Short mmCIF file of C-alpha atoms and ligand atoms in Angstrom, two decimals:
data_model
loop_
_atom_site.label_atom_id
_atom_site.label_comp_id
_atom_site.label_asym_id
_atom_site.label_seq_id
_atom_site.Cartn_x
_atom_site.Cartn_y
_atom_site.Cartn_z
CA MET R 4 -186.78 0.82 58.54
CA ILE R 5 -186.63 4.48 59.09
CA HIS R 6 -190.23 6.28 58.95
CA TYR R 7 -189.66 9.77 57.73
CA LYS R 8 -192.36 12.24 58.79
CA THR R 9 -195.05 14.87 57.32
CA ARG R 10 -194.28 18.74 58.60
CA GLU R 11 -198.15 17.81 59.67
CA GLU R 12 -196.83 14.80 61.65
CA ILE R 13 -193.80 17.11 63.02
CA GLU R 14 -195.44 19.20 64.26
CA LEU R 15 -197.74 17.04 66.08
CA ILE R 16 -194.33 15.49 67.78
CA ARG R 17 -193.42 18.73 68.69
CA GLU R 18 -196.58 19.51 70.25
CA SER R 19 -195.93 16.03 72.22
CA ALA R 20 -192.06 17.10 72.82
CA GLN R 21 -193.45 20.74 74.50
CA LEU R 22 -195.58 19.22 76.66
CA VAL R 23 -192.59 16.85 78.08
CA SER R 24 -190.76 20.09 78.09
CA ARG R 25 -193.50 21.47 80.52
CA THR R 26 -193.51 18.48 82.43
CA LEU R 27 -189.63 18.94 82.67
CA GLY R 28 -190.77 22.41 83.42
CA VAL R 29 -192.63 21.62 86.82
CA ILE R 30 -190.66 19.27 88.22
CA ALA R 31 -187.98 21.58 88.28
CA GLU R 32 -190.22 24.09 90.54
CA ILE R 33 -190.20 21.31 93.17
CA ILE R 34 -186.51 18.89 92.68
CA GLY R 35 -185.21 19.32 95.43
CA PRO R 36 -183.82 17.79 99.04
CA GLY R 37 -186.62 15.58 100.97
CA VAL R 38 -188.09 15.62 97.45
CA SER R 39 -188.57 11.98 96.62
CA THR R 40 -188.73 11.23 93.16
CA LEU R 41 -192.02 9.01 93.75
CA ASP R 42 -192.92 12.51 94.47
CA LEU R 43 -191.79 14.14 91.18
CA ASP R 44 -192.98 10.91 89.58
CA LYS R 45 -196.70 11.58 91.21
CA ILE R 46 -196.80 14.95 90.07
CA ALA R 47 -196.01 15.00 86.48
CA GLU R 48 -198.38 12.01 85.76
CA GLU R 49 -201.35 13.97 87.18
CA PHE R 50 -199.85 17.55 84.93
CA ILE R 51 -199.38 15.19 82.14
CA ARG R 52 -202.97 13.62 82.47
CA ASP R 53 -204.64 17.13 83.02
CA ASN R 54 -203.16 18.85 79.82
CA GLY R 55 -204.96 15.40 77.94
CA ALA R 56 -202.01 13.22 76.92
CA ILE R 57 -201.41 10.09 78.81
CA PRO R 58 -197.94 9.58 80.49
CA GLY R 59 -195.61 7.72 77.39
CA PHE R 60 -193.38 5.34 79.60
CA LEU R 61 -196.62 3.88 82.66
CA GLY R 62 -196.73 0.71 81.48
CA LEU R 63 -194.45 0.64 78.07
CA TYR R 64 -192.53 -2.47 77.85
CA ASP R 65 -193.88 -2.88 81.57
CA PHE R 66 -191.98 0.09 83.08
CA PRO R 67 -193.58 0.90 86.79
CA ASN R 68 -194.04 4.91 86.30
CA SER R 69 -194.56 7.60 84.15
CA LEU R 70 -190.69 8.93 84.87
CA CYS R 71 -187.52 7.26 84.50
CA THR R 72 -185.87 9.18 87.69
CA SER R 73 -181.89 8.02 87.28
CA VAL R 74 -179.58 8.90 90.16
CA ASN R 75 -176.37 9.25 90.98
CA GLU R 76 -174.37 5.90 89.77
CA GLN R 77 -178.16 5.08 87.84
CA VAL R 78 -177.82 5.67 84.22
CA VAL R 79 -180.76 5.43 83.11
CA HIS R 80 -184.24 3.74 83.35
CA GLY R 81 -184.46 4.34 87.47
CA ILE R 82 -187.42 3.43 88.77
CA PRO R 83 -189.15 6.02 91.11
CA ASN R 84 -189.03 5.57 94.97
CA ASP R 85 -190.15 7.27 98.31
CA ARG R 86 -185.80 7.96 99.39
CA PRO R 87 -185.37 11.75 100.08
CA LEU R 88 -183.39 13.16 97.41
CA GLU R 89 -180.42 15.18 99.34
CA SER R 90 -178.45 17.52 98.84
CA GLY R 91 -175.10 16.14 96.56
CA ASP R 92 -177.42 13.78 94.36
CA ILE R 93 -177.66 14.78 90.61
CA VAL R 94 -180.96 12.50 89.16
CA SER R 95 -181.47 12.30 86.01
CA VAL R 96 -185.48 13.04 85.04
CA ASP R 97 -186.38 11.34 81.27
CA CYS R 98 -190.66 12.16 80.73
CA GLY R 99 -192.01 10.25 77.61
CA VAL R 100 -195.96 11.66 76.91
CA LEU R 101 -198.92 10.17 74.27
CA LYS R 102 -200.30 12.39 72.14
CA ASN R 103 -202.70 12.84 69.42
CA GLY R 104 -201.36 9.51 68.51
CA PHE R 105 -197.41 10.94 69.13
CA TYR R 106 -194.65 10.40 71.23
CA GLY R 107 -192.78 12.59 73.02
CA ASP R 108 -189.22 11.82 75.51
CA HIS R 109 -186.10 14.16 76.42
CA ALA R 110 -184.92 14.47 79.94
CA TRP R 111 -182.45 16.51 81.57
CA THR R 112 -179.98 15.89 84.55
CA PHE R 113 -181.50 17.55 88.06
CA GLU R 114 -178.73 19.42 90.65
CA ILE R 115 -179.74 18.56 94.10
CA GLY R 116 -178.84 21.35 96.57
CA GLU R 117 -174.24 21.58 96.69
CA VAL R 118 -172.83 19.51 93.98
CA ASP R 119 -169.25 18.41 93.68
CA PRO R 120 -168.12 20.58 91.38
CA GLU R 121 -166.76 17.17 89.22
CA ILE R 122 -170.18 16.18 88.90
CA LYS R 123 -171.07 19.60 87.82
CA LYS R 124 -168.63 19.25 84.90
CA LEU R 125 -169.96 16.12 83.63
CA LEU R 126 -172.93 17.52 83.54
CA LYS R 127 -171.85 20.73 81.59
CA VAL R 128 -170.13 18.10 79.67
CA THR R 129 -172.82 16.13 78.70
CA LYS R 130 -174.86 19.34 77.26
CA GLU R 131 -172.40 19.80 75.35
CA CYS R 132 -172.33 16.11 73.69
CA LEU R 133 -175.92 17.18 73.07
CA SER R 134 -175.77 20.26 71.19
CA LEU R 135 -172.80 19.07 69.18
CA GLY R 136 -175.04 16.10 68.12
CA ILE R 137 -177.99 18.39 67.15
CA GLU R 138 -175.41 20.72 64.95
CA GLN R 139 -174.60 17.05 63.02
CA THR R 140 -178.07 16.22 62.69
CA ARG R 141 -178.61 17.45 58.82
CA ALA R 142 -179.29 15.72 55.28
CA GLY R 143 -176.29 15.00 54.21
CA ASN R 144 -175.13 13.81 57.22
CA ARG R 145 -174.68 10.07 58.62
CA PHE R 146 -175.66 9.10 61.62
CA GLY R 147 -172.10 8.68 62.82
CA ASP R 148 -171.56 12.13 62.36
CA ILE R 149 -173.52 12.82 65.93
CA GLY R 150 -171.85 9.68 67.48
CA PHE R 151 -168.19 11.18 66.80
CA VAL R 152 -168.96 14.36 68.55
CA ILE R 153 -170.76 13.03 70.87
CA GLN R 154 -167.58 10.31 71.81
CA GLU R 155 -165.05 12.60 70.50
CA HIS R 156 -166.10 15.57 73.35
CA ALA R 157 -166.32 13.10 76.26
CA GLU R 158 -163.90 11.22 75.68
CA LYS R 159 -161.94 14.61 75.67
CA ASN R 160 -163.27 14.98 79.03
CA GLY R 161 -161.41 11.97 80.25
CA TYR R 162 -165.75 10.32 80.19
CA GLY R 163 -166.66 6.71 79.72
CA VAL R 164 -169.72 6.31 76.61
CA VAL R 165 -172.19 4.10 77.24
CA ARG R 166 -172.38 1.64 74.42
CA GLU R 167 -175.33 -1.02 75.24
CA LEU R 168 -178.26 2.27 74.96
CA VAL R 169 -178.51 4.88 71.88
CA GLY R 170 -181.50 7.51 70.97
CA HIS R 171 -183.61 6.20 68.36
CA GLY R 172 -186.67 7.34 66.16
CA LEU R 173 -189.16 8.62 67.58
CA GLY R 174 -192.89 8.92 66.12
CA LYS R 175 -196.08 7.07 66.48
CA LYS R 176 -193.81 4.79 68.86
CA MET R 177 -191.49 5.45 71.41
CA HIS R 178 -189.22 4.05 70.16
CA GLU R 179 -188.46 3.49 66.34
CA SER R 180 -186.05 2.81 64.22
CA PRO R 181 -182.98 4.20 63.23
CA GLU R 182 -180.30 3.40 66.41
CA VAL R 183 -178.59 6.47 67.30
CA PRO R 184 -175.67 5.27 69.21
CA ASN R 185 -173.64 8.03 71.27
CA TYR R 186 -170.08 7.57 69.22
CA GLY R 187 -169.48 6.37 66.09
CA LYS R 188 -167.46 7.28 63.14
CA ARG R 189 -167.36 9.85 60.32
CA GLY R 190 -169.06 9.35 57.67
CA LYS R 191 -170.16 6.09 58.80
CA GLY R 192 -173.57 4.74 58.89
CA GLY R 193 -177.42 5.81 57.41
CA LYS R 194 -177.37 9.04 55.67
CA ILE R 195 -179.46 11.55 57.30
CA LYS R 196 -182.60 13.23 55.52
CA ASN R 197 -185.44 15.72 55.42
CA GLY R 198 -188.71 14.24 57.59
CA LEU R 199 -186.07 11.85 60.18
CA VAL R 200 -187.37 12.62 63.58
CA ILE R 201 -184.47 11.28 66.34
CA ALA R 202 -183.99 11.55 70.13
CA ILE R 203 -180.23 12.58 71.32
CA GLU R 204 -179.98 11.16 74.30
CA PRO R 205 -176.24 11.22 75.31
CA MET R 206 -175.30 8.87 78.58
CA ILE R 207 -172.21 9.99 79.70
CA ASN R 208 -169.75 8.58 82.64
CA MET R 209 -167.66 10.02 84.69
CA GLY R 210 -165.42 6.77 84.81
CA THR R 211 -165.92 4.09 83.17
CA LYS R 212 -168.09 3.37 79.83
CA GLU R 213 -169.27 -0.73 81.32
CA VAL R 214 -172.52 -0.85 82.80
CA ARG R 215 -174.94 -3.49 83.94
CA GLN R 216 -178.12 -3.52 85.03
CA LEU R 217 -179.85 -3.99 88.67
CA ASN R 218 -181.86 -7.12 89.59
CA ASP R 219 -185.31 -4.65 89.05
CA GLY R 220 -184.67 -5.76 85.67
CA TRP R 221 -184.73 -2.03 84.81
CA THR R 222 -182.33 0.34 86.38
CA ILE R 223 -178.77 0.59 84.11
CA ILE R 224 -175.69 1.49 86.90
CA THR R 225 -172.47 2.35 86.37
CA GLY R 226 -170.12 -0.20 86.68
CA ASP R 227 -167.55 1.64 89.07
CA HIS R 228 -170.57 3.30 90.50
CA LYS R 229 -169.28 6.84 89.37
CA PRO R 230 -171.83 9.40 88.59
CA SER R 231 -173.83 9.04 85.40
CA GLY R 232 -175.22 12.43 83.21
CA HIS R 233 -177.89 12.55 80.51
CA PHE R 234 -179.80 14.72 78.34
CA GLU R 235 -182.26 14.27 75.14
CA HIS R 236 -183.73 16.58 73.32
CA ASN R 237 -186.64 15.59 70.69
CA VAL R 238 -184.90 16.92 66.87
CA ALA R 239 -186.41 17.03 63.42
CA VAL R 240 -184.54 17.40 60.07
CA ILE R 241 -186.07 20.52 58.34
CA ASP R 242 -184.96 21.89 54.75
CA GLY R 243 -182.03 20.28 55.51
CA LYS R 244 -181.51 21.55 58.64
CA PRO R 245 -182.31 20.56 62.44
CA GLU R 246 -184.87 21.77 64.18
CA VAL R 247 -185.48 20.77 67.79
CA LEU R 248 -188.61 20.06 68.98
CA SER R 249 -188.54 19.78 72.58
CA THR R 250 -186.84 22.52 74.61
CA PHE R 251 -184.96 23.45 78.03
CA GLU R 252 -186.41 26.64 78.04
CA TYR R 253 -188.89 25.47 81.37
CA ILE R 254 -186.34 24.68 82.91
CA GLU R 255 -184.10 26.87 82.89
CA LYS R 256 -186.59 29.71 83.72
CA ALA R 257 -187.98 27.50 87.02
CA LEU R 258 -183.66 26.64 88.03
CA ALA R 259 -183.04 30.80 87.04
CA THR R 260 -186.56 31.71 89.32
CA ARG R 261 -185.38 29.61 92.76
CA GLU R 262 -181.86 30.78 92.27
CA GLY R 263 -183.56 34.41 92.49
CA ILE R 264 -185.27 33.87 95.95
CA VAL R 265 -182.48 31.66 97.18
CA ALA R 266 -179.92 34.85 96.17
MG1 MG Y 27 -186.32 9.24 77.37
MG1 MG Y 28 -185.31 8.36 74.62
#
């Protein structure tokens, strides 16, 4: 059953989503070659707690950390470790928080140092898939409309759309009904209504859509070990239209500032 949210509840989810956005902004200031994903995890956990929230992933289904950090061929659910990131890597940093009883959950795939242009294109297209999906999140549309535009854009570029993992409703629980697949048919699936809050999170593979899970019981990797991109936003339907509750603004500002320093 889908739990539609009141305006008040949506504002509380926005507050949680914005804290995730700010946490990812802090990550954007420090991520780079030589930094480990475990370093990022510690900084994120501290920042979340300092802001009166608790990490949303830590302990959820027994996940051991505050961030999911998925490097290169890892799609999602990667466990932070002490390997220093290297130039050419990409890493999806997925972060959740619980504040005032409501979750926020969003993600960005970072480029480490100099990244291959083909991989940069994968990330650009994955981010475009997210925007296209958000645009379809309107009252009267159906969930299949979201999946359709994401799948169409990814496949047009020759990429694989992961089937086993999907976006989801979000609220008092991190994962609520409905499932929000990144594939689908136009006009199919449940109707989108005001008060819906979902996490849209395309997971787009450079090669095959097939994935498998590592023996750690968590990490999902691509079947052909080619890289995968992942971007996620939290979106509410208000007055019939999509409203993005999270923001990439803090990340983009931090990255632009750093590039300015390098130049
Ligand atoms: Mg997430
Ligand atoms: Mg999610």
